[in-house]
Backbone as a ProteinNet text record, in pm:
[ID]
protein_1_A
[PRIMARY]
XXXXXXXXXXXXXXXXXXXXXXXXXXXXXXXXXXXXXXXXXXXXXXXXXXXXXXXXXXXXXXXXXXXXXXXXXXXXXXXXXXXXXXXXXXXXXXXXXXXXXXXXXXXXXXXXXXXXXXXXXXXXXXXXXXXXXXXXXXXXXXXXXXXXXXXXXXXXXXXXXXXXXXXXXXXXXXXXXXXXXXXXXX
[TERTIARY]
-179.4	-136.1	-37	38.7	155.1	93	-44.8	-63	-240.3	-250.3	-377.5	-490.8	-632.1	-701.1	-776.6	-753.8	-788.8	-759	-586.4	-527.2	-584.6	-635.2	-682.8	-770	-788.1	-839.2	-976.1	-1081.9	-1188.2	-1299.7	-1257.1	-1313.9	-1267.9	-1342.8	-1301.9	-1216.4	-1122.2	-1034.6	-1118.8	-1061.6	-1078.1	-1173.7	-1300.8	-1359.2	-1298.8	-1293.2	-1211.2	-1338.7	-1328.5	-1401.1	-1474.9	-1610	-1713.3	-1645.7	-1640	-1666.7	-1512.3	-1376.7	-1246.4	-1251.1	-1317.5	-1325.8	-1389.4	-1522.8	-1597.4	-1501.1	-1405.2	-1373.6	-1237.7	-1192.1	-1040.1	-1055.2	-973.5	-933.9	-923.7	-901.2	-863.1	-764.4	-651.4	-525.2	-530.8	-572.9	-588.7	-670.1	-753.7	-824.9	-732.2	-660.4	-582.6	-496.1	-444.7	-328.9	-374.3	-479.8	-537.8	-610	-649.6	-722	-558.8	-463.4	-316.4	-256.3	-317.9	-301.5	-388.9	-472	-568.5	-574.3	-473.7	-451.7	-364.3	-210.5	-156.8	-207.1	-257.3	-341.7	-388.2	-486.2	-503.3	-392.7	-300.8	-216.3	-98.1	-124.7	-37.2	-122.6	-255.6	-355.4	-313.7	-325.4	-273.5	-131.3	-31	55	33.4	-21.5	-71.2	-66.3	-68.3	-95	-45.5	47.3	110.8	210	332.6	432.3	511.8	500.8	609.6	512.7	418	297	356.5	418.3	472.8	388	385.8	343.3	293.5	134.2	86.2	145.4	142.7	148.2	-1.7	-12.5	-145.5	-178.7	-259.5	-319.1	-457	-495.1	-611.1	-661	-654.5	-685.2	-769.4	-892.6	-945.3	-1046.4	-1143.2	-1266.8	-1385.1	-1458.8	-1573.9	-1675.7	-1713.7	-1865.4	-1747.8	-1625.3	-1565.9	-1521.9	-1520.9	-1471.7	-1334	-1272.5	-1123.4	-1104.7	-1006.3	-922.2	-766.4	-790.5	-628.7	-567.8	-448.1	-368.9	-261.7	-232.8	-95.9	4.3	-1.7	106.3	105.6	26.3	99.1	186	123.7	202.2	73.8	-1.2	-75.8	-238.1	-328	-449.5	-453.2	-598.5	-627.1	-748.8	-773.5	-890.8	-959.9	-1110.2	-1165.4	-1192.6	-1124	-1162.2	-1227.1	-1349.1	-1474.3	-1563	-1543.5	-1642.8	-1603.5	-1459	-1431	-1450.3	-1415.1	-1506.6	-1600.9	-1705.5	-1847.6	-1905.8	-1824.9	-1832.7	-1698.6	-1688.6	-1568.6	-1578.8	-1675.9	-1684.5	-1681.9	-1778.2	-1766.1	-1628.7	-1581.8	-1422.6	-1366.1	-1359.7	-1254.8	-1280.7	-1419.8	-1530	-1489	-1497	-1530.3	-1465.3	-1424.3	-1381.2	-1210.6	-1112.1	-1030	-940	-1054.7	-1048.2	-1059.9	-1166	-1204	-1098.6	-1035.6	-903.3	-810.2	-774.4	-684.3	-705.8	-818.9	-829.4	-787.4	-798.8	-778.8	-606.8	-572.8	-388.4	-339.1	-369.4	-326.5	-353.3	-502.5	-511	-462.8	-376.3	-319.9	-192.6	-101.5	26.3	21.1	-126.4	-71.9	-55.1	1.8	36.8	-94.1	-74.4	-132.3	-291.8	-200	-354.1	-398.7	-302.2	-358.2	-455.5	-476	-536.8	-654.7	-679.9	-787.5	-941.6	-1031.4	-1144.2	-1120.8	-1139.2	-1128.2	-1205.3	-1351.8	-1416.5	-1450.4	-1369.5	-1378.4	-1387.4	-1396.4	-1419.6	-1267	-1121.9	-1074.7	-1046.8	-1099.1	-1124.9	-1233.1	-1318.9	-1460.6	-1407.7	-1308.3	-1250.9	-1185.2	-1079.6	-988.2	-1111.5	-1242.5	-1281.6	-1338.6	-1415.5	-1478.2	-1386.9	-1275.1	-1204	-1097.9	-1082.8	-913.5	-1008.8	-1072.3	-1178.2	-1274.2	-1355.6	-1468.9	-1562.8	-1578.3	-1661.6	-1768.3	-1859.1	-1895.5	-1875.6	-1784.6	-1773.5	-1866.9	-1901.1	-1954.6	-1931.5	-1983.4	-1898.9	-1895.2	-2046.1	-2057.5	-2092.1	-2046.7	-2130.3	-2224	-2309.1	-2385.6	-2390	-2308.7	-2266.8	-2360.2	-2384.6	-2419.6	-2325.6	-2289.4	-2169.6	-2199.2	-2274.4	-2335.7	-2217.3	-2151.7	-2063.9	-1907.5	-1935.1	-1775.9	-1763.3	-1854.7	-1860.2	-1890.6	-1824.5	-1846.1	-1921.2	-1969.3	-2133.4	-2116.7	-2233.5	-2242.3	-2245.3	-2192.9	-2185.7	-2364.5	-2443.2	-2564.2	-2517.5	-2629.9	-2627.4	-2749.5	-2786.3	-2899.5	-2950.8	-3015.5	-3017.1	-3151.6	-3224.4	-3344.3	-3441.8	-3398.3	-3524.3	-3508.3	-3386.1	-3406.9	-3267.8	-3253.8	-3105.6	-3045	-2872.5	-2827.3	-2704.1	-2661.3	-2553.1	-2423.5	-2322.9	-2228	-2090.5	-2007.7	-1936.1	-1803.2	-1709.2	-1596.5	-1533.1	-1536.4	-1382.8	-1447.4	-1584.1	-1650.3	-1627.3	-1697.8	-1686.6	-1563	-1451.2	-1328.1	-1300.3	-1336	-1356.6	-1403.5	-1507.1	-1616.6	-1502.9	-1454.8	-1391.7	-1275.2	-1218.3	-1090.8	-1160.2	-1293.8	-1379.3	-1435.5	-1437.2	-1540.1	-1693	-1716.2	-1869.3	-1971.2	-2070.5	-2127.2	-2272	-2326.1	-2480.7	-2594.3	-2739.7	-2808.8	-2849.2	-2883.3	-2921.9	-3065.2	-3136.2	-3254.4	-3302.6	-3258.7	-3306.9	-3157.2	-3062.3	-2931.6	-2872.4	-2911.2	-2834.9	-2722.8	-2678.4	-2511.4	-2555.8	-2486.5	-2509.3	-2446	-2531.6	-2503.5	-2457.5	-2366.5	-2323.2	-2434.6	-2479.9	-2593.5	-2485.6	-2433.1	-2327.3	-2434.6	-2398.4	-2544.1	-2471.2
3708.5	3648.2	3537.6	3504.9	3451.8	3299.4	3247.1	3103.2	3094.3	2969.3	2958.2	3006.7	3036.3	3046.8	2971.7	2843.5	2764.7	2698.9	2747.4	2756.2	2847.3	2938.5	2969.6	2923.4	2946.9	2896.4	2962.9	2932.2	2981.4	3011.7	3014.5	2997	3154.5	3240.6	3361.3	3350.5	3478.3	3478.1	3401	3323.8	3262.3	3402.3	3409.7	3483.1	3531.1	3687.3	3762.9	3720.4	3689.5	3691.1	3824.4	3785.2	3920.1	3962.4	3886.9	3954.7	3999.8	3944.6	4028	4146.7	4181.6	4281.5	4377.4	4373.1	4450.1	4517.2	4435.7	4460.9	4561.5	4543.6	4650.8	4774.6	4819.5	4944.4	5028.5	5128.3	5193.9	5157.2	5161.1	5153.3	4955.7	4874.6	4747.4	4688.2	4805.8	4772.1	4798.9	4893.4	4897.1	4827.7	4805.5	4631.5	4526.6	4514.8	4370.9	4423.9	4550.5	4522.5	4572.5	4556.5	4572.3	4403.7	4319.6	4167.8	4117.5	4160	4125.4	4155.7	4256.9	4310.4	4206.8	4182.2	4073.5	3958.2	3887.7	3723.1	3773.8	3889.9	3922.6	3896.4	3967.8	3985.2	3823.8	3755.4	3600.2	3549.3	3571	3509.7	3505.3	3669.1	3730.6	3643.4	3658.8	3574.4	3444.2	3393.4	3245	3254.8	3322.9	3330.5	3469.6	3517	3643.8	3676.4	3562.3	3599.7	3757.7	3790.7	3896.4	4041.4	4032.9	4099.5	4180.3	4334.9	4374.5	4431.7	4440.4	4417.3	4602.1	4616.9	4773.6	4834.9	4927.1	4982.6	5044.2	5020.1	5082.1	5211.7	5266.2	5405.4	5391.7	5460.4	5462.2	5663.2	5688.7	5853.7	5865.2	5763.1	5834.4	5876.8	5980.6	6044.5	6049.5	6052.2	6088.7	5927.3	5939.4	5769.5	5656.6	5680.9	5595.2	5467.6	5349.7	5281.5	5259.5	5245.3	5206.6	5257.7	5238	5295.7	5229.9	5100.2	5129.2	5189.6	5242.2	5369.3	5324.2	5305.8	5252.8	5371.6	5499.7	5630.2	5651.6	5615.7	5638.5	5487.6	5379.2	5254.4	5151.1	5170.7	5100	5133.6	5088.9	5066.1	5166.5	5242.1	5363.3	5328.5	5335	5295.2	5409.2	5437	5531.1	5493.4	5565.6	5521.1	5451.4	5604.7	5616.1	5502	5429.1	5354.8	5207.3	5188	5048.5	5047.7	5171.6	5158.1	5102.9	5166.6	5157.3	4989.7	4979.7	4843	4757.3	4695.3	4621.6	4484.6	4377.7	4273.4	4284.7	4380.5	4400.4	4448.4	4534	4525.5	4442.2	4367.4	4266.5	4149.6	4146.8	4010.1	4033.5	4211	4220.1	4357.9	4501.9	4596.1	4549.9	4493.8	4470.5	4411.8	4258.8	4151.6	4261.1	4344.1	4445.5	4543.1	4606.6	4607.8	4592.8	4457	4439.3	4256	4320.5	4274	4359.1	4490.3	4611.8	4629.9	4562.5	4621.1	4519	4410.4	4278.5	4277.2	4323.7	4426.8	4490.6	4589.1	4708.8	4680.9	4563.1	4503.8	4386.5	4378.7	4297.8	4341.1	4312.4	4367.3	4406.7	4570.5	4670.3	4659	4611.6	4678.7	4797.3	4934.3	5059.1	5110.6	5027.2	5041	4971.4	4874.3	4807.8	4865.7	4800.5	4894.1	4880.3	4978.9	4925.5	4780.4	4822.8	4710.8	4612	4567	4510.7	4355.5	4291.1	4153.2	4066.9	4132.3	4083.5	4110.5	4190.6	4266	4142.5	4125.1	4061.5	3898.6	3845.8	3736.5	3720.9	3791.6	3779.5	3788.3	3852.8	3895.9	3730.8	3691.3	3538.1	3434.5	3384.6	3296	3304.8	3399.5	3433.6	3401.6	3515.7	3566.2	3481.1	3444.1	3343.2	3416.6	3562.5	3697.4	3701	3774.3	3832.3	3969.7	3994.5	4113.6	4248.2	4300.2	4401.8	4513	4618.9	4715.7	4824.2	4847.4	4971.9	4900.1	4954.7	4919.2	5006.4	4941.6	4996.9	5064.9	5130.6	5146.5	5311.4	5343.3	5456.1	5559	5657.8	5757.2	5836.1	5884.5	6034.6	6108.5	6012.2	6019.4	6052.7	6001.9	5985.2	6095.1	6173.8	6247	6430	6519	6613.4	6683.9	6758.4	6810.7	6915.9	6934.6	6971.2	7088.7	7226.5	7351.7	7373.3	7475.5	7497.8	7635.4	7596.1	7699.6	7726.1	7836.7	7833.2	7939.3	7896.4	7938.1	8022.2	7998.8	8048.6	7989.5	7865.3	7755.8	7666.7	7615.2	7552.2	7574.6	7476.9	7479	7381	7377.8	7293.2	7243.9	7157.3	7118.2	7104.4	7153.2	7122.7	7022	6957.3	6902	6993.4	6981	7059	7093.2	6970.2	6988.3	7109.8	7073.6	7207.9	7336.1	7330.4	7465.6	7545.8	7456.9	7526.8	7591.4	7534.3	7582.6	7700.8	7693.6	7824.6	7946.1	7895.3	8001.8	8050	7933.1	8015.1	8091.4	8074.3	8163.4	8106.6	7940.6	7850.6	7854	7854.2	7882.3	7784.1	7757.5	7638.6	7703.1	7647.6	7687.4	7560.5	7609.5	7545.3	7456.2	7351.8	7253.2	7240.5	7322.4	7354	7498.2	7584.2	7744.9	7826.9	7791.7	7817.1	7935.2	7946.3	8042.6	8013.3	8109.1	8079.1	8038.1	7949.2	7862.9	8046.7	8053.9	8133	8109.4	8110.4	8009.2	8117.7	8024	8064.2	8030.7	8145.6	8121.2	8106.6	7979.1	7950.2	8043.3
-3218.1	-3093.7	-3125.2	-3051	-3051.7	-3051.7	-2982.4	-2918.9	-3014.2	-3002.7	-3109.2	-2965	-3025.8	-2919.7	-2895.7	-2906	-2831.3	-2728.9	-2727	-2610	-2493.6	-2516.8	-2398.5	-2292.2	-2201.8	-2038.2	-2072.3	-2057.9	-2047.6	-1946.7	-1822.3	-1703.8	-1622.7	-1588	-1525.5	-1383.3	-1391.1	-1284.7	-1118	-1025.1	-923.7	-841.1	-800.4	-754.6	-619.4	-566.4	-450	-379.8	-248.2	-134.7	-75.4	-148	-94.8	37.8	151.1	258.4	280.8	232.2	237.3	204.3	45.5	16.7	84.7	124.4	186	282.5	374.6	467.2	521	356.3	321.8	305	359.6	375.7	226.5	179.7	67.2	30.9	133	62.4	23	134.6	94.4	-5.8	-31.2	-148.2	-284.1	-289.7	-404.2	-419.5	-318.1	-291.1	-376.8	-315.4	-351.2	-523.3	-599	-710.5	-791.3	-725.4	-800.2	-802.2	-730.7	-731.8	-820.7	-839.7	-920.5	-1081.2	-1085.9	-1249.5	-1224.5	-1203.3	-1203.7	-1215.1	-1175.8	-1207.3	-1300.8	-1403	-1484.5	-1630	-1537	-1665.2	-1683.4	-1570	-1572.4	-1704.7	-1639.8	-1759.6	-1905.3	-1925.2	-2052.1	-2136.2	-2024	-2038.7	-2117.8	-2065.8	-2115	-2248.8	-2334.2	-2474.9	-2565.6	-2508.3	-2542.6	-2439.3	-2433.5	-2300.3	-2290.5	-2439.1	-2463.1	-2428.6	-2319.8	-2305.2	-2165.4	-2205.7	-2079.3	-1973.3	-1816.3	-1723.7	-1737.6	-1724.6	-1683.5	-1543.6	-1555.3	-1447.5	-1393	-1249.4	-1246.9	-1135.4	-1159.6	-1076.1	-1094.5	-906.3	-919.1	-913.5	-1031.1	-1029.3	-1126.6	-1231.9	-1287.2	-1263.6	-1326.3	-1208.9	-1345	-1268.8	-1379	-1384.3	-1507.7	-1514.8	-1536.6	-1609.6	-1697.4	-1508.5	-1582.3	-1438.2	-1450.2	-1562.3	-1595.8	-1719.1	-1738.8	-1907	-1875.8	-2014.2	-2080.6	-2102	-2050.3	-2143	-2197.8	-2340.6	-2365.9	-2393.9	-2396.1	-2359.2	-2251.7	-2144.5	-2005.4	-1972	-2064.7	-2014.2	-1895.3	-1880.4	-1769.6	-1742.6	-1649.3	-1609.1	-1544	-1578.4	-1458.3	-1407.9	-1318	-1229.4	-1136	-1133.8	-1073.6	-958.1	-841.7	-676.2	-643.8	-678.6	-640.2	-668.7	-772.2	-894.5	-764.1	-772.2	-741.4	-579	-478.3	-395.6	-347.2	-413.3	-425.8	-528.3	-581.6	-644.5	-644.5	-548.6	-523.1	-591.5	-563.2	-664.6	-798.4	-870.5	-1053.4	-1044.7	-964.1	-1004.2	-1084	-950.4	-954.9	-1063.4	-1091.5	-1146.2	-1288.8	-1341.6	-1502.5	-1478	-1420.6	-1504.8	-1488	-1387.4	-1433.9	-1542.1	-1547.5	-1698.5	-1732.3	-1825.5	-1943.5	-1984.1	-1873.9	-1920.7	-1924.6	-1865.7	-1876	-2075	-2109.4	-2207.8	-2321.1	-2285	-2378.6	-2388	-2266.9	-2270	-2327.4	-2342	-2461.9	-2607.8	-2609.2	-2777.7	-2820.7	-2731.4	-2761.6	-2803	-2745.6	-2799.5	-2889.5	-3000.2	-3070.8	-3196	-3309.1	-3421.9	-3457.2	-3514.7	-3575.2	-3438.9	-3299.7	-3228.5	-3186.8	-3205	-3198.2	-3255.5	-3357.2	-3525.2	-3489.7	-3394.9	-3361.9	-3307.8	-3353	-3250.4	-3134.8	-3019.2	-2824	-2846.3	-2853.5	-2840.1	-2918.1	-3052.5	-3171.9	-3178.3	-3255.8	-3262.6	-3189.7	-3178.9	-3120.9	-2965.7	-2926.8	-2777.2	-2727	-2785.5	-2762.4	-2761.9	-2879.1	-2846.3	-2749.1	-2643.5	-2531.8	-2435.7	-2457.7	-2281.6	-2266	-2370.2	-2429.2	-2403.2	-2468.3	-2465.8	-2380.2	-2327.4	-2216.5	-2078	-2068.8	-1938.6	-1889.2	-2003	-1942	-1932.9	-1959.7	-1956.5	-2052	-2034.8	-2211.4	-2193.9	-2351.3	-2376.2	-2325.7	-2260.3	-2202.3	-2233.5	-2293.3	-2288.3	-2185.7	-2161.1	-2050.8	-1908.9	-1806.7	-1699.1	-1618	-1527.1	-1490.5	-1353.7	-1312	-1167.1	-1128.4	-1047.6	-990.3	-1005	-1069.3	-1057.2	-1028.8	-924.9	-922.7	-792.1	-687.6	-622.5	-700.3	-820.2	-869.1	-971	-999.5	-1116.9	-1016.9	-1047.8	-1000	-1010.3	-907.4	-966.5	-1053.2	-1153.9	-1270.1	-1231.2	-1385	-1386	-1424	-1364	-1442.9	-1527.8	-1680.8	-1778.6	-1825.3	-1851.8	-1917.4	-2050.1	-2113.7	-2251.1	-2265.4	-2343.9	-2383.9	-2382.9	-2390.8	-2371.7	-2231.8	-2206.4	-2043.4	-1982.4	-1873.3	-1835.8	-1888.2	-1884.6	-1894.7	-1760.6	-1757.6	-1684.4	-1767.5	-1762.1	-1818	-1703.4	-1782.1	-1687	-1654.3	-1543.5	-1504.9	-1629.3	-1681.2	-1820.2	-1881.1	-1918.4	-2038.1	-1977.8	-1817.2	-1779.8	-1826.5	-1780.6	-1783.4	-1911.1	-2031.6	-2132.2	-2163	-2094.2	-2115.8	-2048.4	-1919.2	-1863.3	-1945.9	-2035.4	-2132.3	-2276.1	-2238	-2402.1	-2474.3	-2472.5	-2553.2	-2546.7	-2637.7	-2634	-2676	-2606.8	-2632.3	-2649	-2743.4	-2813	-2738.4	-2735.6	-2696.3	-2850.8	-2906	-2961.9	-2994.4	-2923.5	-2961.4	-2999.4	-2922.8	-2958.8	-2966.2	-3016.9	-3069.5	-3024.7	-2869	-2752.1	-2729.3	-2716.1	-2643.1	-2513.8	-2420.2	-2270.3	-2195.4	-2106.8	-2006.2	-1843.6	-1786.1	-1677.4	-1557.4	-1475.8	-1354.9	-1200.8	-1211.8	-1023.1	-944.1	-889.8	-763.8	-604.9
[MASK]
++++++++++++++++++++++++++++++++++++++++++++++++++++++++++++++++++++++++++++++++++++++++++++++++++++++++++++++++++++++++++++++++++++++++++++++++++++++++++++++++++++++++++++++++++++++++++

């Protein structure tokens, strides 16, 4: 990093107003958690100016709540997740990555762990956070319902991505009684 870290601010982003949020729309909700990577990333600023600005989308699907991407260039965010959890949004999965997109531009940070001792220093000393890694949100809405398979010994669920697999010829074995997965059309 360009600035010592003790320069950094240690107090988490200015808390969004429960009841604003509650009260926005979809599209105002992405407004406002696209204002919110910004004050994020001013933050960032503070101690890495040459730190270029993400671009963000909200299209990712599945448990994950966000993902850095530094080959697409920016923050992806799952609807569904921030929807349904509008404060941890804004509170801890935006900081989180937008802690990951400041790791990612510092020398040799591709090379870095995601969640490594200097990931864990920015969410700590930038954020005011503790490093977190997973969260705990309900995804059963955000995640598509599962393919059933079944083997010799029970069923399984597989997710879309696998199915699709299966449908181009991949074959997936059971882990206990070493069946090939058989797909069950409901």
């Amino acid at each position: 990093m360009t600035a010592s870290l003790s320069l950094m601010t240690t107090t988490p982003l200015p808390p969004w107003p429960d009841t604003t949020l509650a009260a926005l729309t979809t599209d105002a909700l992405h407004q406002a958690a696209r204002e919110r990577v910004e004050h994020a990333w001013q933050r960032c600023r503070e101690v890495y100016p040459e730190l270029p600005r993400p671009g963000v989308w909200f299209d990712l699907r599945g448990a994950s709540a966000g993902q850095a991407h530094l080959g697409r260039g920016g923050l992806r965010f799952n609807p569904v997740l921030l929807d349904e959890n509008r404060c941890a949004f804004f509170d801890e999965v935006i900081p989180h990555e937008m802690a990951h997109w400041l790791v990612f531009h510092l020398a040799d940070g591709t090379r870095l762990k995601p969640h490594g001792r200097e990931w864990k220093t920015v969410m700590r000393d930038l954020f005011g956070l503790p490093p977190t890694v997973t969260h705990r949100f309900n995804v059963a809405r955000a995640q598509p319902a599962p393919y059933r398979y079944r083997c010799g010994c029970r069923d399984h669920q597989l997710t879309p991505r696998r199915h699709a697999l299966v449908v181009k010829g991949r074959r997936y074995r059971c882990r206990h009684c070493a069946e090939t997965l058989v797909y069950c059309a409901e």
